[in-house]
Structures are given as C-alpha cells and as structure tokens.
Amino acid sequence: MARVVVDVMLKPEILDPQGQAVQRALPRLGFAGIADVRQGKRFELEVEGPVDDAALARIHEMAETFLANTVIEDFVVKVESTETAGASS
C-alpha cells in the first residue's frame, strides 16, 4: 500500500484572508520574520495496489474534479511513501 499526497493551495493571485490573519498574529505571538503565509489543504490517500502511471492519472483526475477548485486553486500530486510487504512499524 502506498500513500499519495495531494496538496491544494490557492493560486498566488487569489486573496487568502485566513493566511493574512495568521501572518498578522505571528508577531504578536513572538514569531517574527515571516514575510507571507498561505493557507491550503492536504489530502493523504492510501492507495491499494501499485502506484503506476494509470493510478496517478486517476488521482490527478480526482484532484482536478473533486479535491480542488481549479478556478482558484492549484494542486500537486506526489507519492509520499510505499510500504513493502511484511514490513512492521
């Protein structure tokens, strides 16, 4: 089984009020030197079977049609880890 991550972020030209609120709060909390904050979403998908080109294409399609609003958001699909059979944690 493998974990595939889809990170969704607002496009750079889209206003991010939540990110701006965090940025304004940081200095008051003692965290100086942060120039910008952008808020996003992270989806972790546990995939059964191999993560081949066909599986990644389906996940890309899922992200484009369901997980992200592509009018205002960009997304990145990446394989984070692959577990080997018989491995224990």
JSON list of C-alpha atoms in Angstrom, two decimals:
[
{"chain": "A", "resi": 1, "resn": "MET", "atom": "CA", "xyz": [0.00, 0.00, 0.00]},
{"chain": "A", "resi": 2, "resn": "ALA", "atom": "CA", "xyz": [1.25, 3.48, -0.78]},
{"chain": "A", "resi": 3, "resn": "ARG", "atom": "CA", "xyz": [0.43, 6.97, 0.43]},
{"chain": "A", "resi": 4, "resn": "VAL", "atom": "CA", "xyz": [-0.20, 9.61, -2.20]},
{"chain": "A", "resi": 5, "resn": "VAL", "atom": "CA", "xyz": [-0.49, 13.22, -1.10]},
{"chain": "A", "resi": 6, "resn": "VAL", "atom": "CA", "xyz": [-2.50, 15.92, -2.85]},
{"chain": "A", "resi": 7, "resn": "ASP", "atom": "CA", "xyz": [-1.57, 19.43, -1.70]},
{"chain": "A", "resi": 8, "resn": "VAL", "atom": "CA", "xyz": [-4.08, 22.12, -2.67]},
{"chain": "A", "resi": 9, "resn": "MET", "atom": "CA", "xyz": [-3.24, 25.81, -2.44]},
{"chain": "A", "resi": 10, "resn": "LEU", "atom": "CA", "xyz": [-4.96, 28.99, -3.51]},
{"chain": "A", "resi": 11, "resn": "LYS", "atom": "CA", "xyz": [-3.48, 30.40, -6.70]},
{"chain": "A", "resi": 12, "resn": "PRO", "atom": "CA", "xyz": [-0.99, 33.23, -5.98]},
{"chain": "A", "resi": 13, "resn": "GLU", "atom": "CA", "xyz": [-3.32, 35.89, -7.39]},
{"chain": "A", "resi": 14, "resn": "ILE", "atom": "CA", "xyz": [-6.22, 34.86, -5.11]},
{"chain": "A", "resi": 15, "resn": "LEU", "atom": "CA", "xyz": [-6.62, 36.74, -1.82]},
{"chain": "A", "resi": 16, "resn": "ASP", "atom": "CA", "xyz": [-6.02, 34.50, 1.21]},
{"chain": "A", "resi": 17, "resn": "PRO", "atom": "CA", "xyz": [-7.70, 36.15, 4.22]},
{"chain": "A", "resi": 18, "resn": "GLN", "atom": "CA", "xyz": [-7.00, 33.21, 6.53]},
{"chain": "A", "resi": 19, "resn": "GLY", "atom": "CA", "xyz": [-3.30, 33.26, 5.65]},
{"chain": "A", "resi": 20, "resn": "GLN", "atom": "CA", "xyz": [-3.21, 37.02, 6.18]},
{"chain": "A", "resi": 21, "resn": "ALA", "atom": "CA", "xyz": [-4.84, 36.65, 9.60]},
{"chain": "A", "resi": 22, "resn": "VAL", "atom": "CA", "xyz": [-2.20, 34.13, 10.64]},
{"chain": "A", "resi": 23, "resn": "GLN", "atom": "CA", "xyz": [0.58, 36.36, 9.31]},
{"chain": "A", "resi": 24, "resn": "ARG", "atom": "CA", "xyz": [-0.70, 39.34, 11.32]},
{"chain": "A", "resi": 25, "resn": "ALA", "atom": "CA", "xyz": [-0.98, 37.24, 14.51]},
{"chain": "A", "resi": 26, "resn": "LEU", "atom": "CA", "xyz": [2.53, 35.74, 14.37]},
{"chain": "A", "resi": 27, "resn": "PRO", "atom": "CA", "xyz": [4.48, 38.83, 15.56]},
{"chain": "A", "resi": 28, "resn": "ARG", "atom": "CA", "xyz": [2.06, 39.27, 18.48]},
{"chain": "A", "resi": 29, "resn": "LEU", "atom": "CA", "xyz": [2.82, 35.67, 19.48]},
{"chain": "A", "resi": 30, "resn": "GLY", "atom": "CA", "xyz": [6.58, 36.21, 19.30]},
{"chain": "A", "resi": 31, "resn": "PHE", "atom": "CA", "xyz": [7.23, 34.75, 15.83]},
{"chain": "A", "resi": 32, "resn": "ALA", "atom": "CA", "xyz": [9.00, 37.47, 13.86]},
{"chain": "A", "resi": 33, "resn": "GLY", "atom": "CA", "xyz": [10.45, 37.38, 10.37]},
{"chain": "A", "resi": 34, "resn": "ILE", "atom": "CA", "xyz": [7.62, 35.64, 8.49]},
{"chain": "A", "resi": 35, "resn": "ALA", "atom": "CA", "xyz": [7.03, 37.56, 5.25]},
{"chain": "A", "resi": 36, "resn": "ASP", "atom": "CA", "xyz": [3.94, 35.71, 3.97]},
{"chain": "A", "resi": 37, "resn": "VAL", "atom": "CA", "xyz": [1.53, 32.93, 4.95]},
{"chain": "A", "resi": 38, "resn": "ARG", "atom": "CA", "xyz": [-0.70, 30.99, 2.56]},
{"chain": "A", "resi": 39, "resn": "GLN", "atom": "CA", "xyz": [-3.28, 28.53, 3.83]},
{"chain": "A", "resi": 40, "resn": "GLY", "atom": "CA", "xyz": [-4.03, 25.29, 1.98]},
{"chain": "A", "resi": 41, "resn": "LYS", "atom": "CA", "xyz": [-5.36, 21.76, 2.22]},
{"chain": "A", "resi": 42, "resn": "ARG", "atom": "CA", "xyz": [-3.57, 18.41, 2.31]},
{"chain": "A", "resi": 43, "resn": "PHE", "atom": "CA", "xyz": [-5.20, 15.12, 1.36]},
{"chain": "A", "resi": 44, "resn": "GLU", "atom": "CA", "xyz": [-3.45, 11.83, 2.17]},
{"chain": "A", "resi": 45, "resn": "LEU", "atom": "CA", "xyz": [-4.69, 8.91, 0.12]},
{"chain": "A", "resi": 46, "resn": "GLU", "atom": "CA", "xyz": [-3.84, 5.31, 0.98]},
{"chain": "A", "resi": 47, "resn": "VAL", "atom": "CA", "xyz": [-3.78, 3.54, -2.37]},
{"chain": "A", "resi": 48, "resn": "GLU", "atom": "CA", "xyz": [-4.33, -0.18, -2.81]},
{"chain": "A", "resi": 49, "resn": "GLY", "atom": "CA", "xyz": [-2.12, -1.80, -5.40]},
{"chain": "A", "resi": 50, "resn": "PRO", "atom": "CA", "xyz": [0.74, -0.27, -7.34]},
{"chain": "A", "resi": 51, "resn": "VAL", "atom": "CA", "xyz": [1.01, 3.48, -7.83]},
{"chain": "A", "resi": 52, "resn": "ASP", "atom": "CA", "xyz": [1.76, 3.38, -11.53]},
{"chain": "A", "resi": 53, "resn": "ASP", "atom": "CA", "xyz": [1.10, 5.97, -14.22]},
{"chain": "A", "resi": 54, "resn": "ALA", "atom": "CA", "xyz": [-2.54, 4.87, -14.53]},
{"chain": "A", "resi": 55, "resn": "ALA", "atom": "CA", "xyz": [-3.17, 5.20, -10.76]},
{"chain": "A", "resi": 56, "resn": "LEU", "atom": "CA", "xyz": [-1.52, 8.62, -10.68]},
{"chain": "A", "resi": 57, "resn": "ALA", "atom": "CA", "xyz": [-3.62, 9.74, -13.65]},
{"chain": "A", "resi": 58, "resn": "ARG", "atom": "CA", "xyz": [-6.80, 8.71, -11.80]},
{"chain": "A", "resi": 59, "resn": "ILE", "atom": "CA", "xyz": [-5.69, 10.55, -8.66]},
{"chain": "A", "resi": 60, "resn": "HIS", "atom": "CA", "xyz": [-4.86, 13.61, -10.75]},
{"chain": "A", "resi": 61, "resn": "GLU", "atom": "CA", "xyz": [-8.36, 13.44, -12.28]},
{"chain": "A", "resi": 62, "resn": "MET", "atom": "CA", "xyz": [-9.87, 13.08, -8.77]},
{"chain": "A", "resi": 63, "resn": "ALA", "atom": "CA", "xyz": [-7.95, 16.12, -7.55]},
{"chain": "A", "resi": 64, "resn": "GLU", "atom": "CA", "xyz": [-8.94, 18.17, -10.58]},
{"chain": "A", "resi": 65, "resn": "THR", "atom": "CA", "xyz": [-12.66, 17.33, -10.37]},
{"chain": "A", "resi": 66, "resn": "PHE", "atom": "CA", "xyz": [-13.27, 16.85, -6.64]},
{"chain": "A", "resi": 67, "resn": "LEU", "atom": "CA", "xyz": [-10.47, 17.88, -4.27]},
{"chain": "A", "resi": 68, "resn": "ALA", "atom": "CA", "xyz": [-9.54, 21.25, -5.77]},
{"chain": "A", "resi": 69, "resn": "ASN", "atom": "CA", "xyz": [-11.47, 24.13, -7.28]},
{"chain": "A", "resi": 70, "resn": "THR", "atom": "CA", "xyz": [-9.17, 24.68, -10.24]},
{"chain": "A", "resi": 71, "resn": "VAL", "atom": "CA", "xyz": [-10.60, 28.13, -10.90]},
{"chain": "A", "resi": 72, "resn": "ILE", "atom": "CA", "xyz": [-8.96, 29.46, -7.73]},
{"chain": "A", "resi": 73, "resn": "GLU", "atom": "CA", "xyz": [-6.68, 26.61, -6.55]},
{"chain": "A", "resi": 74, "resn": "ASP", "atom": "CA", "xyz": [-3.58, 24.78, -7.78]},
{"chain": "A", "resi": 75, "resn": "PHE", "atom": "CA", "xyz": [-2.70, 21.27, -6.68]},
{"chain": "A", "resi": 76, "resn": "VAL", "atom": "CA", "xyz": [0.28, 18.92, -6.63]},
{"chain": "A", "resi": 77, "resn": "VAL", "atom": "CA", "xyz": [0.08, 15.10, -6.56]},
{"chain": "A", "resi": 78, "resn": "LYS", "atom": "CA", "xyz": [3.06, 13.21, -5.14]},
{"chain": "A", "resi": 79, "resn": "VAL", "atom": "CA", "xyz": [3.81, 9.73, -3.83]},
{"chain": "A", "resi": 80, "resn": "GLU", "atom": "CA", "xyz": [4.93, 10.13, -0.22]},
{"chain": "A", "resi": 81, "resn": "SER", "atom": "CA", "xyz": [5.73, 6.56, 0.80]},
{"chain": "A", "resi": 82, "resn": "THR", "atom": "CA", "xyz": [5.41, 2.99, -0.32]},
{"chain": "A", "resi": 83, "resn": "GLU", "atom": "CA", "xyz": [5.20, 0.23, 2.27]},
{"chain": "A", "resi": 84, "resn": "THR", "atom": "CA", "xyz": [6.90, -3.03, 1.49]},
{"chain": "A", "resi": 85, "resn": "ALA", "atom": "CA", "xyz": [5.11, -6.30, 2.11]},
{"chain": "A", "resi": 86, "resn": "GLY", "atom": "CA", "xyz": [5.89, -7.76, 5.51]},
{"chain": "A", "resi": 87, "resn": "ALA", "atom": "CA", "xyz": [7.26, -4.51, 6.95]},
{"chain": "A", "resi": 88, "resn": "SER", "atom": "CA", "xyz": [6.29, -3.74, 10.52]},
{"chain": "A", "resi": 89, "resn": "SER", "atom": "CA", "xyz": [6.11, -0.46, 12.35]}
]
